[in-house]
mmCIF file of N, CA and C in Angstrom:
data_model
loop_
_atom_site.group_PDB
_atom_site.id
_atom_site.type_symbol
_atom_site.label_atom_id
_atom_site.label_comp_id
_atom_site.label_asym_id
_atom_site.label_seq_id
_atom_site.Cartn_x
_atom_site.Cartn_y
_atom_site.Cartn_z
ATOM 1 N N MET H 1426 -0.587 -23.069 -1.180
ATOM 2 C CA MET H 1426 -0.456 -22.888 -2.608
ATOM 3 C C MET H 1426 -0.004 -21.463 -2.928
ATOM 4 N N LYS H 1427 -0.589 -20.481 -2.221
ATOM 5 C CA LYS H 1427 -0.237 -19.091 -2.457
ATOM 6 C C LYS H 1427 1.242 -18.849 -2.153
ATOM 7 N N LYS H 1428 1.742 -19.520 -1.106
ATOM 8 C CA LYS H 1428 3.143 -19.378 -0.722
ATOM 9 C C LYS H 1428 4.053 -19.842 -1.862
ATOM 10 N N TYR H 1429 3.704 -20.970 -2.486
ATOM 11 C CA TYR H 1429 4.507 -21.495 -3.592
ATOM 12 C C TYR H 1429 4.430 -20.589 -4.807
ATOM 13 N N LEU H 1430 3.274 -20.011 -5.042
ATOM 14 C CA LEU H 1430 3.111 -19.096 -6.159
ATOM 15 C C LEU H 1430 3.982 -17.859 -5.964
ATOM 16 N N LEU H 1431 4.000 -17.312 -4.748
ATOM 17 C CA LEU H 1431 4.834 -16.154 -4.467
ATOM 18 C C LEU H 1431 6.314 -16.480 -4.617
ATOM 19 N N MET H 1432 6.706 -17.664 -4.168
ATOM 20 C CA MET H 1432 8.098 -18.077 -4.321
ATOM 21 C C MET H 1432 8.455 -18.223 -5.794
ATOM 22 N N PHE H 1433 7.527 -18.759 -6.579
ATOM 23 C CA PHE H 1433 7.758 -18.920 -8.014
ATOM 24 C C PHE H 1433 7.912 -17.559 -8.688
ATOM 25 N N VAL H 1434 7.045 -16.616 -8.340
ATOM 26 C CA VAL H 1434 7.118 -15.279 -8.924
ATOM 27 C C VAL H 1434 8.436 -14.609 -8.545
ATOM 28 N N ALA H 1435 8.845 -14.733 -7.285
ATOM 29 C CA ALA H 1435 10.113 -14.154 -6.846
ATOM 30 C C ALA H 1435 11.285 -14.770 -7.609
ATOM 31 N N LEU H 1436 11.258 -16.076 -7.776
ATOM 32 C CA LEU H 1436 12.309 -16.752 -8.520
ATOM 33 C C LEU H 1436 12.314 -16.306 -9.974
ATOM 34 N N LEU H 1437 11.137 -16.163 -10.545
ATOM 35 C CA LEU H 1437 11.012 -15.715 -11.928
ATOM 36 C C LEU H 1437 11.597 -14.321 -12.090
ATOM 37 N N LEU H 1438 11.312 -13.434 -11.143
ATOM 38 C CA LEU H 1438 11.844 -12.076 -11.207
ATOM 39 C C LEU H 1438 13.361 -12.069 -11.080
ATOM 40 N N LEU H 1439 13.883 -12.870 -10.174
ATOM 41 C CA LEU H 1439 15.339 -12.947 -10.028
ATOM 42 C C LEU H 1439 15.990 -13.496 -11.281
ATOM 43 N N THR H 1440 15.358 -14.476 -11.893
ATOM 44 C CA THR H 1440 15.879 -15.044 -13.129
ATOM 45 C C THR H 1440 15.838 -14.018 -14.240
ATOM 46 N N ALA H 1441 14.727 -13.292 -14.338
ATOM 47 C CA ALA H 1441 14.587 -12.276 -15.385
ATOM 48 C C ALA H 1441 15.658 -11.204 -15.233
ATOM 49 N N CYS H 1442 15.926 -10.781 -14.001
ATOM 50 C CA CYS H 1442 16.956 -9.773 -13.769
ATOM 51 C C CYS H 1442 18.339 -10.322 -14.099
ATOM 52 N N GLY H 1443 18.543 -11.618 -13.916
ATOM 53 C CA GLY H 1443 19.830 -12.235 -14.184
ATOM 54 C C GLY H 1443 20.166 -12.321 -15.657
ATOM 55 N N GLU H 1444 19.175 -12.262 -16.521
ATOM 56 C CA GLU H 1444 19.399 -12.358 -17.954
ATOM 57 C C GLU H 1444 19.970 -11.076 -18.538
ATOM 58 N N VAL H 1445 19.769 -9.982 -17.875
ATOM 59 C CA VAL H 1445 20.237 -8.688 -18.347
ATOM 60 C C VAL H 1445 21.588 -8.404 -17.697
ATOM 61 N N LYS H 1446 22.574 -8.132 -18.520
ATOM 62 C CA LYS H 1446 23.903 -7.802 -17.995
ATOM 63 C C LYS H 1446 23.937 -6.305 -17.711
ATOM 64 N N ILE H 1447 24.131 -5.977 -16.444
ATOM 65 C CA ILE H 1447 24.146 -4.584 -16.024
ATOM 66 C C ILE H 1447 25.536 -4.011 -16.278
ATOM 67 N N HIS H 1448 25.591 -2.973 -17.085
ATOM 68 C CA HIS H 1448 26.853 -2.319 -17.444
ATOM 69 C C HIS H 1448 27.488 -1.682 -16.207
ATOM 70 N N GLU H 1449 28.795 -1.597 -16.200
ATOM 71 C CA GLU H 1449 29.514 -1.053 -15.044
ATOM 72 C C GLU H 1449 29.196 0.426 -14.789
ATOM 73 N N ASN H 1450 28.733 1.157 -15.797
ATOM 74 C CA ASN H 1450 28.363 2.568 -15.620
ATOM 75 C C ASN H 1450 26.983 2.757 -14.999
ATOM 76 N N VAL H 1451 26.265 1.659 -14.773
ATOM 77 C CA VAL H 1451 24.896 1.718 -14.285
ATOM 78 C C VAL H 1451 24.853 1.291 -12.821
ATOM 79 N N ASP H 1452 24.122 2.056 -12.020
ATOM 80 C CA ASP H 1452 23.919 1.696 -10.622
ATOM 81 C C ASP H 1452 23.069 0.426 -10.577
ATOM 82 N N GLU H 1453 23.609 -0.624 -9.972
ATOM 83 C CA GLU H 1453 22.946 -1.928 -9.966
ATOM 84 C C GLU H 1453 21.578 -1.880 -9.286
ATOM 85 N N GLN H 1454 21.458 -1.140 -8.194
ATOM 86 C CA GLN H 1454 20.184 -1.071 -7.476
ATOM 87 C C GLN H 1454 19.112 -0.375 -8.308
ATOM 88 N N VAL H 1455 19.485 0.701 -8.982
ATOM 89 C CA VAL H 1455 18.537 1.410 -9.849
ATOM 90 C C VAL H 1455 18.070 0.476 -10.965
ATOM 91 N N ALA H 1456 19.015 -0.245 -11.556
ATOM 92 C CA ALA H 1456 18.674 -1.167 -12.643
ATOM 93 C C ALA H 1456 17.730 -2.262 -12.157
ATOM 94 N N LYS H 1457 18.057 -2.881 -11.036
ATOM 95 C CA LYS H 1457 17.224 -3.975 -10.523
ATOM 96 C C LYS H 1457 15.839 -3.483 -10.104
ATOM 97 N N ASP H 1458 15.790 -2.352 -9.407
ATOM 98 C CA ASP H 1458 14.498 -1.801 -8.995
ATOM 99 C C ASP H 1458 13.632 -1.489 -10.216
ATOM 100 N N SER H 1459 14.237 -0.864 -11.201
ATOM 101 C CA SER H 1459 13.504 -0.471 -12.403
ATOM 102 C C SER H 1459 13.032 -1.683 -13.198
ATOM 103 N N MET H 1460 13.888 -2.686 -13.343
ATOM 104 C CA MET H 1460 13.490 -3.893 -14.076
ATOM 105 C C MET H 1460 12.369 -4.627 -13.351
ATOM 106 N N GLN H 1461 12.466 -4.686 -12.030
ATOM 107 C CA GLN H 1461 11.439 -5.389 -11.267
ATOM 108 C C GLN H 1461 10.082 -4.710 -11.427
ATOM 109 N N VAL H 1462 10.050 -3.392 -11.336
ATOM 110 C CA VAL H 1462 8.799 -2.654 -11.491
ATOM 111 C C VAL H 1462 8.246 -2.844 -12.904
ATOM 112 N N MET H 1463 9.104 -2.697 -13.894
ATOM 113 C CA MET H 1463 8.629 -2.834 -15.274
ATOM 114 C C MET H 1463 8.170 -4.264 -15.584
ATOM 115 N N ASP H 1464 8.853 -5.253 -15.031
ATOM 116 C CA ASP H 1464 8.419 -6.643 -15.235
ATOM 117 C C ASP H 1464 7.009 -6.863 -14.691
ATOM 118 N N ARG H 1465 6.730 -6.315 -13.518
ATOM 119 C CA ARG H 1465 5.398 -6.467 -12.919
ATOM 120 C C ARG H 1465 4.346 -5.696 -13.712
ATOM 121 N N ILE H 1466 4.702 -4.507 -14.181
ATOM 122 C CA ILE H 1466 3.765 -3.725 -14.998
ATOM 123 C C ILE H 1466 3.424 -4.494 -16.264
ATOM 124 N N LEU H 1467 4.448 -5.004 -16.950
ATOM 125 C CA LEU H 1467 4.218 -5.731 -18.204
ATOM 126 C C LEU H 1467 3.373 -6.972 -17.980
ATOM 127 N N ASP H 1468 3.647 -7.680 -16.901
ATOM 128 C CA ASP H 1468 2.856 -8.867 -16.596
ATOM 129 C C ASP H 1468 1.394 -8.491 -16.346
ATOM 130 N N ASN H 1469 1.186 -7.429 -15.607
ATOM 131 C CA ASN H 1469 -0.174 -6.997 -15.291
ATOM 132 C C ASN H 1469 -0.926 -6.484 -16.515
ATOM 133 N N ILE H 1470 -0.249 -5.747 -17.396
ATOM 134 C CA ILE H 1470 -0.967 -5.256 -18.576
ATOM 135 C C ILE H 1470 -1.243 -6.389 -19.554
ATOM 136 N N ASP H 1471 -0.362 -7.397 -19.568
ATOM 137 C CA ASP H 1471 -0.640 -8.569 -20.412
ATOM 138 C C ASP H 1471 -1.894 -9.302 -19.942
ATOM 139 N N LYS H 1472 -2.180 -9.196 -18.656
ATOM 140 C CA LYS H 1472 -3.370 -9.842 -18.083
ATOM 141 C C LYS H 1472 -4.565 -8.878 -18.059
ATOM 142 N N ASP H 1473 -4.400 -7.667 -18.634
ATOM 143 C CA ASP H 1473 -5.437 -6.628 -18.598
ATOM 144 C C ASP H 1473 -5.880 -6.324 -17.175
ATOM 145 N N LEU H 1474 -4.922 -6.298 -16.261
ATOM 146 C CA LEU H 1474 -5.195 -6.066 -14.850
ATOM 147 C C LEU H 1474 -4.943 -4.593 -14.519
ATOM 148 N N PRO H 1475 -5.988 -3.838 -14.166
ATOM 149 C CA PRO H 1475 -5.772 -2.433 -13.806
ATOM 150 C C PRO H 1475 -5.020 -2.322 -12.489
ATOM 151 N N ILE H 1476 -4.402 -1.183 -12.264
ATOM 152 C CA ILE H 1476 -3.576 -0.994 -11.068
ATOM 153 C C ILE H 1476 -4.387 -1.169 -9.785
ATOM 154 N N GLU H 1477 -5.684 -0.890 -9.848
ATOM 155 C CA GLU H 1477 -6.532 -1.044 -8.666
ATOM 156 C C GLU H 1477 -6.673 -2.500 -8.242
ATOM 157 N N ASP H 1478 -6.401 -3.421 -9.152
ATOM 158 C CA ASP H 1478 -6.596 -4.850 -8.875
ATOM 159 C C ASP H 1478 -5.292 -5.636 -8.739
ATOM 160 N N VAL H 1479 -4.152 -4.944 -8.632
ATOM 161 C CA VAL H 1479 -2.884 -5.668 -8.525
ATOM 162 C C VAL H 1479 -2.797 -6.368 -7.178
ATOM 163 N N SER H 1480 -1.902 -7.331 -7.105
ATOM 164 C CA SER H 1480 -1.699 -8.054 -5.844
ATOM 165 C C SER H 1480 -1.133 -7.114 -4.784
ATOM 166 N N GLU H 1481 -1.243 -7.535 -3.544
ATOM 167 C CA GLU H 1481 -0.692 -6.749 -2.431
ATOM 168 C C GLU H 1481 0.821 -6.576 -2.594
ATOM 169 N N ASP H 1482 1.502 -7.624 -3.066
ATOM 170 C CA ASP H 1482 2.947 -7.535 -3.278
ATOM 171 C C ASP H 1482 3.293 -6.506 -4.347
ATOM 172 N N ASP H 1483 2.542 -6.504 -5.451
ATOM 173 C CA ASP H 1483 2.782 -5.513 -6.499
ATOM 174 C C ASP H 1483 2.491 -4.110 -5.990
ATOM 175 N N HIS H 1484 1.422 -3.972 -5.238
ATOM 176 C CA HIS H 1484 1.082 -2.661 -4.674
ATOM 177 C C HIS H 1484 2.233 -2.144 -3.807
ATOM 178 N N LYS H 1485 2.764 -2.994 -2.952
ATOM 179 C CA LYS H 1485 3.881 -2.595 -2.082
ATOM 180 C C LYS H 1485 5.124 -2.260 -2.905
ATOM 181 N N LEU H 1486 5.396 -3.046 -3.941
ATOM 182 C CA LEU H 1486 6.544 -2.794 -4.820
ATOM 183 C C LEU H 1486 6.410 -1.431 -5.493
ATOM 184 N N PHE H 1487 5.234 -1.161 -6.055
ATOM 185 C CA PHE H 1487 5.012 0.115 -6.732
ATOM 186 C C PHE H 1487 5.109 1.278 -5.750
ATOM 187 N N GLU H 1488 4.601 1.081 -4.546
ATOM 188 C CA GLU H 1488 4.654 2.124 -3.526
ATOM 189 C C GLU H 1488 6.101 2.403 -3.108
ATOM 190 N N ARG H 1489 6.887 1.353 -2.896
ATOM 191 C CA ARG H 1489 8.304 1.539 -2.520
ATOM 192 C C ARG H 1489 9.058 2.278 -3.620
ATOM 193 N N PHE H 1490 8.824 1.871 -4.878
ATOM 194 C CA PHE H 1490 9.496 2.517 -6.005
ATOM 195 C C PHE H 1490 9.105 3.998 -6.072
ATOM 196 N N THR H 1491 7.824 4.269 -5.922
ATOM 197 C CA THR H 1491 7.336 5.649 -5.949
ATOM 198 C C THR H 1491 7.981 6.475 -4.844
ATOM 199 N N ASN H 1492 8.003 5.945 -3.637
ATOM 200 C CA ASN H 1492 8.602 6.668 -2.511
ATOM 201 C C ASN H 1492 10.096 6.903 -2.715
ATOM 202 N N LYS H 1493 10.775 5.929 -3.253
ATOM 203 C CA LYS H 1493 12.227 6.010 -3.403
ATOM 204 C C LYS H 1493 12.652 6.898 -4.571
ATOM 205 N N TYR H 1494 11.984 6.749 -5.717
ATOM 206 C CA TYR H 1494 12.461 7.415 -6.927
ATOM 207 C C TYR H 1494 11.598 8.577 -7.415
ATOM 208 N N ILE H 1495 10.289 8.491 -7.257
ATOM 209 C CA ILE H 1495 9.420 9.533 -7.819
ATOM 210 C C ILE H 1495 9.185 10.645 -6.807
ATOM 211 N N GLU H 1496 8.648 10.299 -5.650
ATOM 212 C CA GLU H 1496 8.362 11.313 -4.631
ATOM 213 C C GLU H 1496 9.578 11.647 -3.781
ATOM 214 N N LYS H 1497 10.565 10.760 -3.780
ATOM 215 C CA LYS H 1497 11.805 10.922 -3.021
ATOM 216 C C LYS H 1497 11.530 11.186 -1.545
ATOM 217 N N THR H 1498 10.582 10.404 -0.998
ATOM 218 C CA THR H 1498 10.238 10.506 0.422
ATOM 219 C C THR H 1498 10.849 9.372 1.226
ATOM 220 N N ASP H 1499 11.705 8.585 0.598
ATOM 221 C CA ASP H 1499 12.369 7.492 1.281
ATOM 222 C C ASP H 1499 13.309 8.073 2.338
ATOM 223 N N VAL H 1500 13.779 7.230 3.234
ATOM 224 C CA VAL H 1500 14.653 7.668 4.327
ATOM 225 C C VAL H 1500 15.866 8.435 3.794
ATOM 226 N N ILE H 1501 16.496 7.890 2.763
ATOM 227 C CA ILE H 1501 17.644 8.554 2.150
ATOM 228 C C ILE H 1501 17.276 8.857 0.701
ATOM 229 N N PRO H 1502 16.939 10.118 0.394
ATOM 230 C CA PRO H 1502 16.559 10.457 -0.975
ATOM 231 C C PRO H 1502 17.705 10.200 -1.947
ATOM 232 N N ILE H 1503 17.354 9.724 -3.118
ATOM 233 C CA ILE H 1503 18.344 9.387 -4.134
ATOM 234 C C ILE H 1503 18.355 10.465 -5.207
ATOM 235 N N GLU H 1504 19.526 10.965 -5.512
ATOM 236 C CA GLU H 1504 19.697 11.919 -6.604
ATOM 237 C C GLU H 1504 20.484 11.208 -7.701
ATOM 238 N N LEU H 1505 19.894 11.103 -8.860
ATOM 239 C CA LEU H 1505 20.517 10.376 -9.955
ATOM 240 C C LEU H 1505 20.809 11.308 -11.124
ATOM 241 N N ASP H 1506 21.787 10.915 -11.939
ATOM 242 C CA ASP H 1506 22.045 11.656 -13.165
ATOM 243 C C ASP H 1506 22.508 10.691 -14.240
ATOM 244 N N GLY H 1507 22.668 11.196 -15.428
ATOM 245 C CA GLY H 1507 23.154 10.390 -16.546
ATOM 246 C C GLY H 1507 22.259 9.217 -16.865
ATOM 247 N N VAL H 1508 22.880 8.088 -17.137
ATOM 248 C CA VAL H 1508 22.144 6.898 -17.546
ATOM 249 C C VAL H 1508 21.242 6.385 -16.424
ATOM 250 N N ASP H 1509 21.657 6.519 -15.184
ATOM 251 C CA ASP H 1509 20.820 6.071 -14.060
ATOM 252 C C ASP H 1509 19.512 6.858 -14.009
ATOM 253 N N GLU H 1510 19.598 8.154 -14.256
ATOM 254 C CA GLU H 1510 18.383 8.970 -14.286
ATOM 255 C C GLU H 1510 17.470 8.533 -15.432
ATOM 256 N N SER H 1511 18.052 8.252 -16.584
ATOM 257 C CA SER H 1511 17.252 7.808 -17.732
ATOM 258 C C SER H 1511 16.560 6.482 -17.443
ATOM 259 N N ILE H 1512 17.253 5.577 -16.767
ATOM 260 C CA ILE H 1512 16.688 4.264 -16.445
ATOM 261 C C ILE H 1512 15.499 4.421 -15.504
ATOM 262 N N TYR H 1513 15.687 5.164 -14.434
ATOM 263 C CA TYR H 1513 14.576 5.307 -13.482
ATOM 264 C C TYR H 1513 13.429 6.104 -14.101
ATOM 265 N N LEU H 1514 13.740 7.048 -14.988
ATOM 266 C CA LEU H 1514 12.670 7.798 -15.651
ATOM 267 C C LEU H 1514 11.830 6.903 -16.560
ATOM 268 N N MET H 1515 12.467 5.944 -17.209
ATOM 269 C CA MET H 1515 11.722 5.009 -18.061
ATOM 270 C C MET H 1515 10.768 4.171 -17.215
ATOM 271 N N ALA H 1516 11.263 3.669 -16.092
ATOM 272 C CA ALA H 1516 10.406 2.867 -15.205
ATOM 273 C C ALA H 1516 9.324 3.734 -14.568
ATOM 274 N N SER H 1517 9.680 4.940 -14.161
ATOM 275 C CA SER H 1517 8.696 5.850 -13.565
ATOM 276 C C SER H 1517 7.606 6.193 -14.569
ATOM 277 N N GLY H 1518 8.005 6.472 -15.793
ATOM 278 C CA GLY H 1518 7.029 6.780 -16.832
ATOM 279 C C GLY H 1518 6.087 5.620 -17.075
ATOM 280 N N GLY H 1519 6.636 4.405 -17.086
ATOM 281 C CA GLY H 1519 5.798 3.218 -17.253
ATOM 282 C C GLY H 1519 4.818 3.045 -16.111
ATOM 283 N N LEU H 1520 5.292 3.278 -14.892
ATOM 284 C CA LEU H 1520 4.431 3.139 -13.719
ATOM 285 C C LEU H 1520 3.332 4.201 -13.716
ATOM 286 N N ILE H 1521 3.680 5.428 -14.059
ATOM 287 C CA ILE H 1521 2.691 6.504 -14.092
ATOM 288 C C ILE H 1521 1.640 6.242 -15.171
ATOM 289 N N LYS H 1522 2.103 5.828 -16.338
ATOM 290 C CA LYS H 1522 1.158 5.524 -17.420
ATOM 291 C C LYS H 1522 0.246 4.364 -17.024
ATOM 292 N N TYR H 1523 0.809 3.356 -16.384
ATOM 293 C CA TYR H 1523 0.013 2.217 -15.923
ATOM 294 C C TYR H 1523 -0.998 2.666 -14.863
ATOM 295 N N ALA H 1524 -0.553 3.519 -13.949
ATOM 296 C CA ALA H 1524 -1.431 3.994 -12.879
ATOM 297 C C ALA H 1524 -2.587 4.832 -13.431
ATOM 298 N N LYS H 1525 -2.329 5.549 -14.510
ATOM 299 C CA LYS H 1525 -3.383 6.376 -15.114
ATOM 300 C C LYS H 1525 -4.372 5.538 -15.906
ATOM 301 N N GLY H 1526 -4.008 4.285 -16.165
ATOM 302 C CA GLY H 1526 -4.917 3.394 -16.871
ATOM 303 C C GLY H 1526 -4.469 3.118 -18.289
ATOM 304 N N ALA H 1527 -3.576 2.174 -18.446
ATOM 305 C CA ALA H 1527 -3.066 1.794 -19.765
ATOM 306 C C ALA H 1527 -4.063 0.855 -20.424
ATOM 307 N N SER H 1528 -5.187 1.420 -20.837
ATOM 308 C CA SER H 1528 -6.237 0.577 -21.403
ATOM 309 C C SER H 1528 -6.150 0.488 -22.922
ATOM 310 N N LEU H 1529 -5.555 1.473 -23.546
ATOM 311 C CA LEU H 1529 -5.432 1.448 -25.000
ATOM 312 C C LEU H 1529 -4.233 0.592 -25.404
ATOM 313 N N GLU H 1530 -4.346 -0.036 -26.538
ATOM 314 C CA GLU H 1530 -3.238 -0.860 -27.038
ATOM 315 C C GLU H 1530 -1.993 0.000 -27.258
ATOM 316 N N SER H 1531 -2.176 1.251 -27.669
ATOM 317 C CA SER H 1531 -1.028 2.141 -27.880
ATOM 318 C C SER H 1531 -0.312 2.447 -26.560
ATOM 319 N N ASP H 1532 -1.069 2.567 -25.465
ATOM 320 C CA ASP H 1532 -0.449 2.777 -24.152
ATOM 321 C C ASP H 1532 0.407 1.578 -23.772
ATOM 322 N N LYS H 1533 -0.121 0.397 -24.003
ATOM 323 C CA LYS H 1533 0.611 -0.833 -23.683
ATOM 324 C C LYS H 1533 1.878 -0.928 -24.522
ATOM 325 N N GLU H 1534 1.778 -0.570 -25.797
ATOM 326 C CA GLU H 1534 2.952 -0.611 -26.676
ATOM 327 C C GLU H 1534 3.995 0.407 -26.240
ATOM 328 N N ASP H 1535 3.554 1.584 -25.792
ATOM 329 C CA ASP H 1535 4.493 2.598 -25.288
ATOM 330 C C ASP H 1535 5.254 2.080 -24.071
ATOM 331 N N ILE H 1536 4.556 1.428 -23.170
ATOM 332 C CA ILE H 1536 5.199 0.880 -21.976
ATOM 333 C C ILE H 1536 6.208 -0.197 -22.369
ATOM 334 N N LYS H 1537 5.838 -1.070 -23.296
ATOM 335 C CA LYS H 1537 6.751 -2.126 -23.747
ATOM 336 C C LYS H 1537 7.966 -1.530 -24.454
ATOM 337 N N GLU H 1538 7.746 -0.488 -25.240
ATOM 338 C CA GLU H 1538 8.861 0.170 -25.934
ATOM 339 C C GLU H 1538 9.799 0.835 -24.932
ATOM 340 N N ASN H 1539 9.241 1.503 -23.908
ATOM 341 C CA ASN H 1539 10.064 2.102 -22.850
ATOM 342 C C ASN H 1539 10.909 1.044 -22.164
ATOM 343 N N TYR H 1540 10.325 -0.115 -21.924
ATOM 344 C CA TYR H 1540 11.050 -1.213 -21.284
ATOM 345 C C TYR H 1540 12.257 -1.624 -22.140
ATOM 346 N N GLU H 1541 12.041 -1.741 -23.440
ATOM 347 C CA GLU H 1541 13.137 -2.131 -24.333
ATOM 348 C C GLU H 1541 14.261 -1.104 -24.313
ATOM 349 N N TYR H 1542 13.909 0.181 -24.347
ATOM 350 C CA TYR H 1542 14.923 1.233 -24.259
ATOM 351 C C TYR H 1542 15.654 1.171 -22.918
ATOM 352 N N MET H 1543 14.903 0.966 -21.853
ATOM 353 C CA MET H 1543 15.493 0.899 -20.519
ATOM 354 C C MET H 1543 16.519 -0.238 -20.445
ATOM 355 N N ILE H 1544 16.166 -1.400 -20.963
ATOM 356 C CA ILE H 1544 17.093 -2.536 -20.962
ATOM 357 C C ILE H 1544 18.342 -2.213 -21.774
ATOM 358 N N LYS H 1545 18.155 -1.538 -22.894
ATOM 359 C CA LYS H 1545 19.308 -1.140 -23.722
ATOM 360 C C LYS H 1545 20.227 -0.210 -22.931
ATOM 361 N N PHE H 1546 19.645 0.735 -22.202
ATOM 362 C CA PHE H 1546 20.437 1.656 -21.377
ATOM 363 C C PHE H 1546 21.202 0.886 -20.308
ATOM 364 N N ILE H 1547 20.531 -0.082 -19.684
ATOM 365 C CA ILE H 1547 21.167 -0.875 -18.623
ATOM 366 C C ILE H 1547 22.334 -1.683 -19.178
ATOM 367 N N GLU H 1548 22.158 -2.270 -20.329
ATOM 368 C CA GLU H 1548 23.196 -3.134 -20.909
ATOM 369 C C GLU H 1548 24.367 -2.353 -21.506
ATOM 370 N N THR H 1549 24.087 -1.169 -22.070
ATOM 371 C CA THR H 1549 25.152 -0.403 -22.726
ATOM 372 C C THR H 1549 25.794 0.630 -21.809
ATOM 373 N N GLY H 1550 25.077 1.017 -20.748
ATOM 374 C CA GLY H 1550 25.597 2.053 -19.866
ATOM 375 C C GLY H 1550 25.466 3.440 -20.450
ATOM 376 N N LYS H 1551 24.699 3.568 -21.531
ATOM 377 C CA LYS H 1551 24.518 4.860 -22.189
ATOM 378 C C LYS H 1551 23.042 5.104 -22.430
ATOM 379 N N ALA H 1552 22.637 6.330 -22.192
ATOM 380 C CA ALA H 1552 21.263 6.735 -22.476
ATOM 381 C C ALA H 1552 21.221 7.418 -23.847
ATOM 382 N N ALA H 1553 20.038 7.727 -24.300
ATOM 383 C CA ALA H 1553 19.883 8.418 -25.581
ATOM 384 C C ALA H 1553 20.667 9.712 -25.568
ATOM 385 N N GLY H 1554 21.403 9.962 -26.620
ATOM 386 C CA GLY H 1554 22.167 11.194 -26.730
ATOM 387 C C GLY H 1554 23.535 11.149 -26.089
ATOM 388 N N GLU H 1555 23.892 10.050 -25.463
ATOM 389 C CA GLU H 1555 25.228 9.966 -24.832
ATOM 390 C C GLU H 1555 26.210 9.308 -25.765
#
């Protein structure tokens, strides 16, 4: 049963990413990584699930994202600028806020608002001020 649930979640994530049209000015990997992390954060906060209680898969996802984009300890560090930097910063901010404990309704709303801005950046290829 757990295997089917994981397959369903993976399919759901792929479908969710497919609904957003990634602009040609946006790095596709940054967009997909950021959307995947934010989708999991939003799902977890909707369930009032603190970061300490996330699934092993979510924990690994958050850890990979942190290593790749926040701590830049991945095998090949990524240097981003422009809209790509804004996209990863929105996802990083959401992850950090979630990790610190998004227990207040205002924290949850901030994360959801960041997600909406991030999607707008991905679809338009422009960040705020561009």
